[in-house]
PDB file of C-alpha atoms in Angstrom:
ATOM      1  CA  VAL A 176      98.371 106.355  -6.964  1.00  0.00           C
ATOM      2  CA  TYR A 177      97.660 109.703  -9.063  1.00  0.00           C
ATOM      3  CA  ASP A 178      95.287 112.421  -7.935  1.00  0.00           C
ATOM      4  CA  GLY A 179      91.707 111.525  -8.562  1.00  0.00           C
ATOM      5  CA  GLU A 180      92.523 107.704  -9.199  1.00  0.00           C
ATOM      6  CA  VAL A 181      91.049 104.855  -7.868  1.00  0.00           C
ATOM      7  CA  VAL A 182      93.277 101.786  -7.791  1.00  0.00           C
ATOM      8  CA  GLY A 183      91.965  98.197  -7.327  1.00  0.00           C
ATOM      9  CA  ILE A 184      93.611  95.772  -5.636  1.00  0.00           C
ATOM     10  CA  ALA A 185      92.539  92.195  -6.623  1.00  0.00           C
ATOM     11  CA  GLY A 186      93.784  88.537  -5.398  1.00  0.00           C
ATOM     12  CA  LEU A 187      92.678  85.489  -3.480  1.00  0.00           C
ATOM     13  CA  LEU A 188      92.158  85.346   0.001  1.00  0.00           C
ATOM     14  CA  GLY A 189      95.269  85.414   1.507  1.00  0.00           C
ATOM     15  CA  SER A 190      96.816  87.205  -1.335  1.00  0.00           C
ATOM     16  CA  GLY A 191      98.452  89.991   0.558  1.00  0.00           C
ATOM     17  CA  ARG A 192      95.801  92.812  -0.193  1.00  0.00           C
ATOM     18  CA  THR A 193      94.971  93.607   3.483  1.00  0.00           C
ATOM     19  CA  GLU A 194      98.779  93.671   4.681  1.00  0.00           C
ATOM     20  CA  LEU A 195      99.757  95.752   1.780  1.00  0.00           C
ATOM     21  CA  VAL A 196      97.086  98.725   2.938  1.00  0.00           C
ATOM     22  CA  ARG A 197      97.759  98.003   6.404  1.00  0.00           C
ATOM     23  CA  LEU A 198     101.525  98.873   5.707  1.00  0.00           C
ATOM     24  CA  ILE A 199     100.670 102.052   3.559  1.00  0.00           C
ATOM     25  CA  PHE A 200      98.753 102.996   6.643  1.00  0.00           C
ATOM     26  CA  GLY A 201     101.550 102.539   9.192  1.00  0.00           C
ATOM     27  CA  ALA A 202      99.476  99.735  11.268  1.00  0.00           C
ATOM     28  CA  ASP A 203     102.096  97.214  10.563  1.00  0.00           C
ATOM     29  CA  ARG A 204     105.797  97.660  10.228  1.00  0.00           C
ATOM     30  CA  PRO A 205     107.383  96.500   6.891  1.00  0.00           C
ATOM     31  CA  ASP A 206     110.504  94.113   6.558  1.00  0.00           C
ATOM     32  CA  SER A 207     111.470  96.155   3.600  1.00  0.00           C
ATOM     33  CA  GLY A 208     110.458  98.626   0.865  1.00  0.00           C
ATOM     34  CA  HIS A 209     109.625 102.489   1.278  1.00  0.00           C
ATOM     35  CA  VAL A 210     106.535 104.798   0.355  1.00  0.00           C
ATOM     36  CA  GLU A 211     106.695 108.233  -0.967  1.00  0.00           C
ATOM     37  CA  VAL A 212     104.254 110.921  -1.048  1.00  0.00           C
ATOM     38  CA  ASN A 213     104.370 113.720  -3.401  1.00  0.00           C
ATOM     39  CA  GLY A 214     107.591 112.160  -4.752  1.00  0.00           C
ATOM     40  CA  GLN A 215     109.409 112.520  -1.263  1.00  0.00           C
ATOM     41  CA  PRO A 216     110.193 109.200   0.806  1.00  0.00           C
ATOM     42  CA  ALA A 217     107.758 109.063   3.806  1.00  0.00           C
ATOM     43  CA  LYS A 218     108.482 107.393   7.228  1.00  0.00           C
ATOM     44  CA  LEU A 219     104.825 106.037   8.021  1.00  0.00           C
ATOM     45  CA  THR A 220     105.816 103.843  11.260  1.00  0.00           C
ATOM     46  CA  SER A 221     102.277 104.669  12.855  1.00  0.00           C
ATOM     47  CA  PRO A 222      98.846 105.461  11.632  1.00  0.00           C
ATOM     48  CA  ARG A 223      99.123 108.786  13.253  1.00  0.00           C
ATOM     49  CA  HIS A 224     102.204 109.673  10.815  1.00  0.00           C
ATOM     50  CA  ALA A 225      99.848 108.246   7.785  1.00  0.00           C
ATOM     51  CA  ILE A 226      96.853 110.746   9.036  1.00  0.00           C
ATOM     52  CA  GLY A 227      99.545 113.293   9.467  1.00  0.00           C
ATOM     53  CA  LYS A 228     100.342 112.984   5.419  1.00  0.00           C
ATOM     54  CA  ARG A 229      96.822 112.833   4.715  1.00  0.00           C
ATOM     55  CA  ILE A 230      96.183 109.147   4.528  1.00  0.00           C
ATOM     56  CA  ALA A 231      93.013 107.619   5.603  1.00  0.00           C
ATOM     57  CA  PHE A 232      92.189 103.878   6.088  1.00  0.00           C
ATOM     58  CA  SER A 233      88.710 102.161   6.668  1.00  0.00           C
ATOM     59  CA  SER A 234      89.440  98.576   7.847  1.00  0.00           C
ATOM     60  CA  GLU A 235      87.966  95.548   6.543  1.00  0.00           C
ATOM     61  CA  ASN A 236      86.935  94.756  10.400  1.00  0.00           C
ATOM     62  CA  ARG A 237      84.747  97.728  10.988  1.00  0.00           C
ATOM     63  CA  HIS A 238      83.561  96.174  14.193  1.00  0.00           C
ATOM     64  CA  ALA A 239      87.090  95.682  15.854  1.00  0.00           C
ATOM     65  CA  GLU A 240      89.409  98.396  14.167  1.00  0.00           C
ATOM     66  CA  GLY A 241      86.544 100.853  12.919  1.00  0.00           C
ATOM     67  CA  VAL A 242      83.559 102.139  14.578  1.00  0.00           C
ATOM     68  CA  VAL A 243      83.098 102.352  18.242  1.00  0.00           C
ATOM     69  CA  PRO A 244      79.775 101.241  19.037  1.00  0.00           C
ATOM     70  CA  ASP A 245      79.187 102.574  22.262  1.00  0.00           C
ATOM     71  CA  LEU A 246      80.092 106.359  21.150  1.00  0.00           C
ATOM     72  CA  THR A 247      77.371 108.380  19.075  1.00  0.00           C
ATOM     73  CA  VAL A 248      77.319 108.800  15.360  1.00  0.00           C
ATOM     74  CA  ALA A 249      78.896 112.518  15.959  1.00  0.00           C
ATOM     75  CA  GLU A 250      81.426 111.054  18.594  1.00  0.00           C
ATOM     76  CA  ASN A 251      82.653 108.519  15.922  1.00  0.00           C
ATOM     77  CA  ILE A 252      82.619 111.019  12.856  1.00  0.00           C
ATOM     78  CA  VAL A 253      84.966 113.670  14.789  1.00  0.00           C
ATOM     79  CA  LEU A 254      87.633 111.006  16.170  1.00  0.00           C
ATOM     80  CA  GLY A 255      89.331 111.060  13.094  1.00  0.00           C
ATOM     81  CA  ILE A 256      89.808 115.035  13.229  1.00  0.00           C
ATOM     82  CA  GLN A 257      90.679 114.710  16.620  1.00  0.00           C
ATOM     83  CA  ALA A 258      93.392 112.102  16.113  1.00  0.00           C
ATOM     84  CA  ARG A 259      94.668 114.215  13.477  1.00  0.00           C
ATOM     85  CA  ARG A 260      94.879 117.575  15.364  1.00  0.00           C
ATOM     86  CA  GLY A 261      95.924 115.962  18.552  1.00  0.00           C
ATOM     87  CA  TRP A 262      94.071 115.152  21.704  1.00  0.00           C
ATOM     88  CA  ARG A 263      95.042 118.489  23.677  1.00  0.00           C
ATOM     89  CA  ARG A 264      93.244 120.352  21.042  1.00  0.00           C
ATOM     90  CA  ARG A 265      89.748 119.908  21.493  1.00  0.00           C
ATOM     91  CA  ILE A 266      87.429 120.335  18.608  1.00  0.00           C
ATOM     92  CA  ARG A 267      84.945 123.145  19.451  1.00  0.00           C
ATOM     93  CA  ARG A 268      81.218 121.954  19.755  1.00  0.00           C
ATOM     94  CA  SER A 269      80.053 124.364  16.842  1.00  0.00           C
ATOM     95  CA  GLU A 270      82.762 123.072  14.647  1.00  0.00           C
ATOM     96  CA  GLN A 271      81.727 119.491  15.511  1.00  0.00           C
ATOM     97  CA  GLN A 272      78.185 120.022  14.845  1.00  0.00           C
ATOM     98  CA  LEU A 273      78.941 121.409  11.203  1.00  0.00           C
ATOM     99  CA  VAL A 274      81.105 118.686  10.436  1.00  0.00           C
ATOM    100  CA  VAL A 275      78.923 116.012  11.506  1.00  0.00           C
ATOM    101  CA  ASP A 276      75.562 117.588   9.984  1.00  0.00           C
ATOM    102  CA  ASN A 277      77.275 117.923   6.722  1.00  0.00           C
ATOM    103  CA  TYR A 278      78.617 114.414   6.594  1.00  0.00           C
ATOM    104  CA  ILE A 279      75.475 112.835   7.632  1.00  0.00           C
ATOM    105  CA  LYS A 280      73.646 114.564   5.070  1.00  0.00           C
ATOM    106  CA  ALA A 281      76.439 113.942   2.416  1.00  0.00           C
ATOM    107  CA  LEU A 282      76.347 110.225   2.877  1.00  0.00           C
ATOM    108  CA  ASP A 283      72.521 110.194   3.917  1.00  0.00           C
ATOM    109  CA  VAL A 284      73.469 107.942   7.313  1.00  0.00           C
ATOM    110  CA  ARG A 285      70.123 107.025   8.621  1.00  0.00           C
ATOM    111  CA  PRO A 286      68.557 107.907  10.984  1.00  0.00           C
ATOM    112  CA  ALA A 287      70.110 111.091  10.492  1.00  0.00           C
ATOM    113  CA  ASP A 288      70.352 111.738  14.381  1.00  0.00           C
ATOM    114  CA  PRO A 289      73.988 112.571  15.407  1.00  0.00           C
ATOM    115  CA  GLU A 290      73.375 111.457  18.832  1.00  0.00           C
ATOM    116  CA  GLN A 291      72.112 107.797  18.212  1.00  0.00           C
ATOM    117  CA  LEU A 292      74.486 105.319  19.270  1.00  0.00           C
ATOM    118  CA  VAL A 293      76.503 103.635  16.337  1.00  0.00           C
ATOM    119  CA  GLY A 294      75.879 100.096  17.447  1.00  0.00           C
ATOM    120  CA  ASN A 295      72.324 100.735  16.974  1.00  0.00           C
ATOM    121  CA  LEU A 296      72.561 101.208  13.225  1.00  0.00           C
ATOM    122  CA  SER A 297      72.686  98.842  10.364  1.00  0.00           C
ATOM    123  CA  GLY A 298      75.802  97.657   9.096  1.00  0.00           C
ATOM    124  CA  GLY A 299      75.776  99.821   5.875  1.00  0.00           C
ATOM    125  CA  ASN A 300      74.961 102.673   7.992  1.00  0.00           C
ATOM    126  CA  GLN A 301      77.974 101.991  10.319  1.00  0.00           C
ATOM    127  CA  GLN A 302      80.430 102.015   7.275  1.00  0.00           C
ATOM    128  CA  LYS A 303      78.951 105.435   6.206  1.00  0.00           C
ATOM    129  CA  VAL A 304      79.768 106.507   9.583  1.00  0.00           C
ATOM    130  CA  LEU A 305      83.188 105.348   9.070  1.00  0.00           C
ATOM    131  CA  LEU A 306      83.548 106.820   5.979  1.00  0.00           C
ATOM    132  CA  ALA A 307      82.485 109.954   7.076  1.00  0.00           C
ATOM    133  CA  ARG A 308      85.140 109.982   9.899  1.00  0.00           C
ATOM    134  CA  TRP A 309      88.060 109.727   7.411  1.00  0.00           C
ATOM    135  CA  LEU A 310      86.577 112.044   4.759  1.00  0.00           C
ATOM    136  CA  ALA A 311      86.153 114.611   7.431  1.00  0.00           C
ATOM    137  CA  THR A 312      89.770 114.522   7.984  1.00  0.00           C
ATOM    138  CA  SER A 313      90.253 115.982   4.138  1.00  0.00           C
ATOM    139  CA  PRO A 314      92.441 113.051   3.281  1.00  0.00           C
ATOM    140  CA  ARG A 315      94.441 113.189  -0.149  1.00  0.00           C
ATOM    141  CA  LEU A 316      94.298 109.257  -0.117  1.00  0.00           C
ATOM    142  CA  ILE A 317      91.925 106.928   1.193  1.00  0.00           C
ATOM    143  CA  VAL A 318      92.217 103.127   1.507  1.00  0.00           C
ATOM    144  CA  LEU A 319      89.134 101.151   1.625  1.00  0.00           C
ATOM    145  CA  ASP A 320      89.411  97.820   2.610  1.00  0.00           C
ATOM    146  CA  GLU A 321      86.166  95.855   1.785  1.00  0.00           C
ATOM    147  CA  PRO A 322      84.003  98.854   2.398  1.00  0.00           C
ATOM    148  CA  THR A 323      80.726  97.192   0.928  1.00  0.00           C
ATOM    149  CA  ARG A 324      81.158  93.640   2.829  1.00  0.00           C
ATOM    150  CA  GLY A 325      78.153  92.227   4.626  1.00  0.00           C
ATOM    151  CA  ILE A 326      75.725  95.508   4.055  1.00  0.00           C
ATOM    152  CA  ASP A 327      72.535  95.679   2.413  1.00  0.00           C
ATOM    153  CA  VAL A 328      72.260  96.689  -1.293  1.00  0.00           C
ATOM    154  CA  GLY A 329      71.159 100.176  -0.987  1.00  0.00           C
ATOM    155  CA  ALA A 330      74.039 100.861   1.164  1.00  0.00           C
ATOM    156  CA  LYS A 331      76.399  99.451  -1.086  1.00  0.00           C
ATOM    157  CA  ALA A 332      75.131 101.470  -3.984  1.00  0.00           C
ATOM    158  CA  ASP A 333      75.550 104.628  -2.032  1.00  0.00           C
ATOM    159  CA  ILE A 334      79.013 104.081  -0.953  1.00  0.00           C
ATOM    160  CA  GLN A 335      80.166 102.865  -4.505  1.00  0.00           C
ATOM    161  CA  ARG A 336      78.483 106.137  -5.771  1.00  0.00           C
ATOM    162  CA  LYS A 337      80.140 108.324  -3.201  1.00  0.00           C
ATOM    163  CA  VAL A 338      83.586 106.696  -4.129  1.00  0.00           C
ATOM    164  CA  ALA A 339      83.083 107.827  -7.781  1.00  0.00           C
ATOM    165  CA  GLU A 340      81.967 110.844  -6.843  1.00  0.00           C
ATOM    166  CA  LEU A 341      84.962 111.685  -4.627  1.00  0.00           C
ATOM    167  CA  SER A 342      87.391 110.784  -7.369  1.00  0.00           C
ATOM    168  CA  GLU A 343      85.831 112.992 -10.043  1.00  0.00           C
ATOM    169  CA  GLN A 344      86.699 115.376  -7.209  1.00  0.00           C
ATOM    170  CA  GLY A 345      90.145 114.731  -7.291  1.00  0.00           C
ATOM    171  CA  LEU A 346      90.422 112.423  -4.167  1.00  0.00           C
ATOM    172  CA  SER A 347      92.582 109.559  -4.789  1.00  0.00           C
ATOM    173  CA  ALA A 348      91.445 105.717  -3.484  1.00  0.00           C
ATOM    174  CA  ILE A 349      92.894 102.219  -3.092  1.00  0.00           C
ATOM    175  CA  PHE A 350      89.963  99.868  -3.267  1.00  0.00           C
ATOM    176  CA  ILE A 351      89.731  96.258  -2.280  1.00  0.00           C
ATOM    177  CA  SER A 352      86.939  93.982  -2.661  1.00  0.00           C
ATOM    178  CA  SER A 353      86.245  90.174  -2.877  1.00  0.00           C
ATOM    179  CA  GLU A 354      83.521  91.265  -5.218  1.00  0.00           C
ATOM    180  CA  LEU A 355      85.524  91.530  -8.457  1.00  0.00           C
ATOM    181  CA  GLU A 356      82.889  93.071 -10.526  1.00  0.00           C
ATOM    182  CA  GLU A 357      83.016  96.012  -8.065  1.00  0.00           C
ATOM    183  CA  VAL A 358      86.693  96.338  -8.449  1.00  0.00           C
ATOM    184  CA  LEU A 359      86.197  96.486 -12.080  1.00  0.00           C
ATOM    185  CA  ARG A 360      83.552  98.903 -12.110  1.00  0.00           C
ATOM    186  CA  LEU A 361      85.049 101.647  -9.737  1.00  0.00           C
ATOM    187  CA  ALA A 362      88.710 101.232 -10.416  1.00  0.00           C
ATOM    188  CA  GLN A 363      90.905 102.916 -13.457  1.00  0.00           C
ATOM    189  CA  ARG A 364      93.605 100.474 -12.762  1.00  0.00           C
ATOM    190  CA  VAL A 365      93.894  97.070 -11.202  1.00  0.00           C
ATOM    191  CA  ILE A 366      96.816  95.496  -9.190  1.00  0.00           C
ATOM    192  CA  VAL A 367      96.755  91.895  -9.101  1.00  0.00           C
ATOM    193  CA  MET A 368      98.352  90.315  -6.329  1.00  0.00           C
ATOM    194  CA  ARG A 369      99.415  86.724  -5.128  1.00  0.00           C
ATOM    195  CA  ASP A 370     101.633  85.334  -2.426  1.00  0.00           C
ATOM    196  CA  ARG A 371     101.951  88.941  -1.149  1.00  0.00           C
ATOM    197  CA  ARG A 372     103.601  90.127  -4.332  1.00  0.00           C
ATOM    198  CA  LYS A 373     102.175  92.051  -7.311  1.00  0.00           C
ATOM    199  CA  ILE A 374     102.001  89.865 -10.252  1.00  0.00           C
ATOM    200  CA  GLY A 375     100.448  92.081 -12.845  1.00  0.00           C
ATOM    201  CA  GLU A 376      98.477  95.346 -13.531  1.00  0.00           C
ATOM    202  CA  LEU A 377      95.404  95.452 -15.676  1.00  0.00           C
ATOM    203  CA  ASP A 378      93.269  98.215 -17.084  1.00  0.00           C
ATOM    204  CA  PRO A 379      89.356  97.657 -16.259  1.00  0.00           C
ATOM    205  CA  HIS A 380      88.732  98.623 -19.944  1.00  0.00           C
ATOM    206  CA  ASP A 381      90.593  95.960 -21.168  1.00  0.00           C
ATOM    207  CA  VAL A 382      89.526  92.875 -19.143  1.00  0.00           C
ATOM    208  CA  ASP A 383      86.221  91.565 -18.175  1.00  0.00           C
ATOM    209  CA  LEU A 384      85.436  89.690 -14.987  1.00  0.00           C
ATOM    210  CA  ASP A 385      86.113  86.256 -16.463  1.00  0.00           C
ATOM    211  CA  GLY A 386      89.344  87.489 -17.465  1.00  0.00           C
ATOM    212  CA  LEU A 387      90.538  88.895 -14.356  1.00  0.00           C
ATOM    213  CA  ILE A 388      89.575  85.465 -12.514  1.00  0.00           C
ATOM    214  CA  ASP A 389      91.680  83.982 -15.058  1.00  0.00           C
ATOM    215  CA  TYR A 390      94.577  86.359 -14.698  1.00  0.00           C
ATOM    216  CA  ILE A 391      94.617  85.898 -10.769  1.00  0.00           C
ATOM    217  CA  ALA A 392      94.378  82.199 -11.257  1.00  0.00           C
ATOM    218  CA  ASN A 393      96.773  81.581 -13.943  1.00  0.00           C
ATOM    219  CA  SER A 394      99.178  84.534 -14.749  1.00  0.00           C
ATOM    220  CA  ASP A 395     102.962  83.824 -13.869  1.00  0.00           C
ATOM    221  CA  GLU A 396     104.831  86.297 -12.035  1.00  0.00           C
ATOM    222  CA  GLY A 397     107.397  86.555 -14.917  1.00  0.00           C
ATOM    223  CA  SER A 398     104.442  88.259 -17.033  1.00  0.00           C
ATOM    224  CA  ALA A 399     103.928  90.831 -14.498  1.00  0.00           C
ATOM    225  CA  ALA A 400     103.262  94.176 -15.783  1.00  0.00           C
TER     226      ALA A 400
END
């Protein structure tokens, strides 16, 4: 994944999309293979290692593995910074306020109240808070697994717009969505997976939705790009 590139991952349910990105983030242990960061081998045996390499991961299950509903918006946003810094080095109140206010405004979190419990927000605003948490860690690569699933149209458009904007600013992203139109619209390159293997690589400019669906359903591994 190059600087400023959005790589989409497409495939049917069970194709291995989520398993792949969990391995990249160190949430699961691989049986084989390796990861390189800046051309150098990197051991990502835990999420903390990945965060240390400036890799962020927004899980498809934002309720179980993402937001903490009983904490405030502010507390949720600074969790990522605190994890990267280490729990012994507490974040100053003034620094917290600056970061939180910045991302509430940048992502248009509603209501714009840092003391609001996240569990009281809509699904779309919970997703924005989760995105804010990871952006606050200044990642070089952010992995977004189904970031727009189950949210309203307005919040979905906001998140899509933010991903495109961040890409233009040089942030790299891996983007997974069951809505293939979304993948084609946001990605500069699409990796197609089946049975937990890459079967091909497509340029979104050269394929439409029907073509991508046909490739997913009918392409043989032997013709992988």
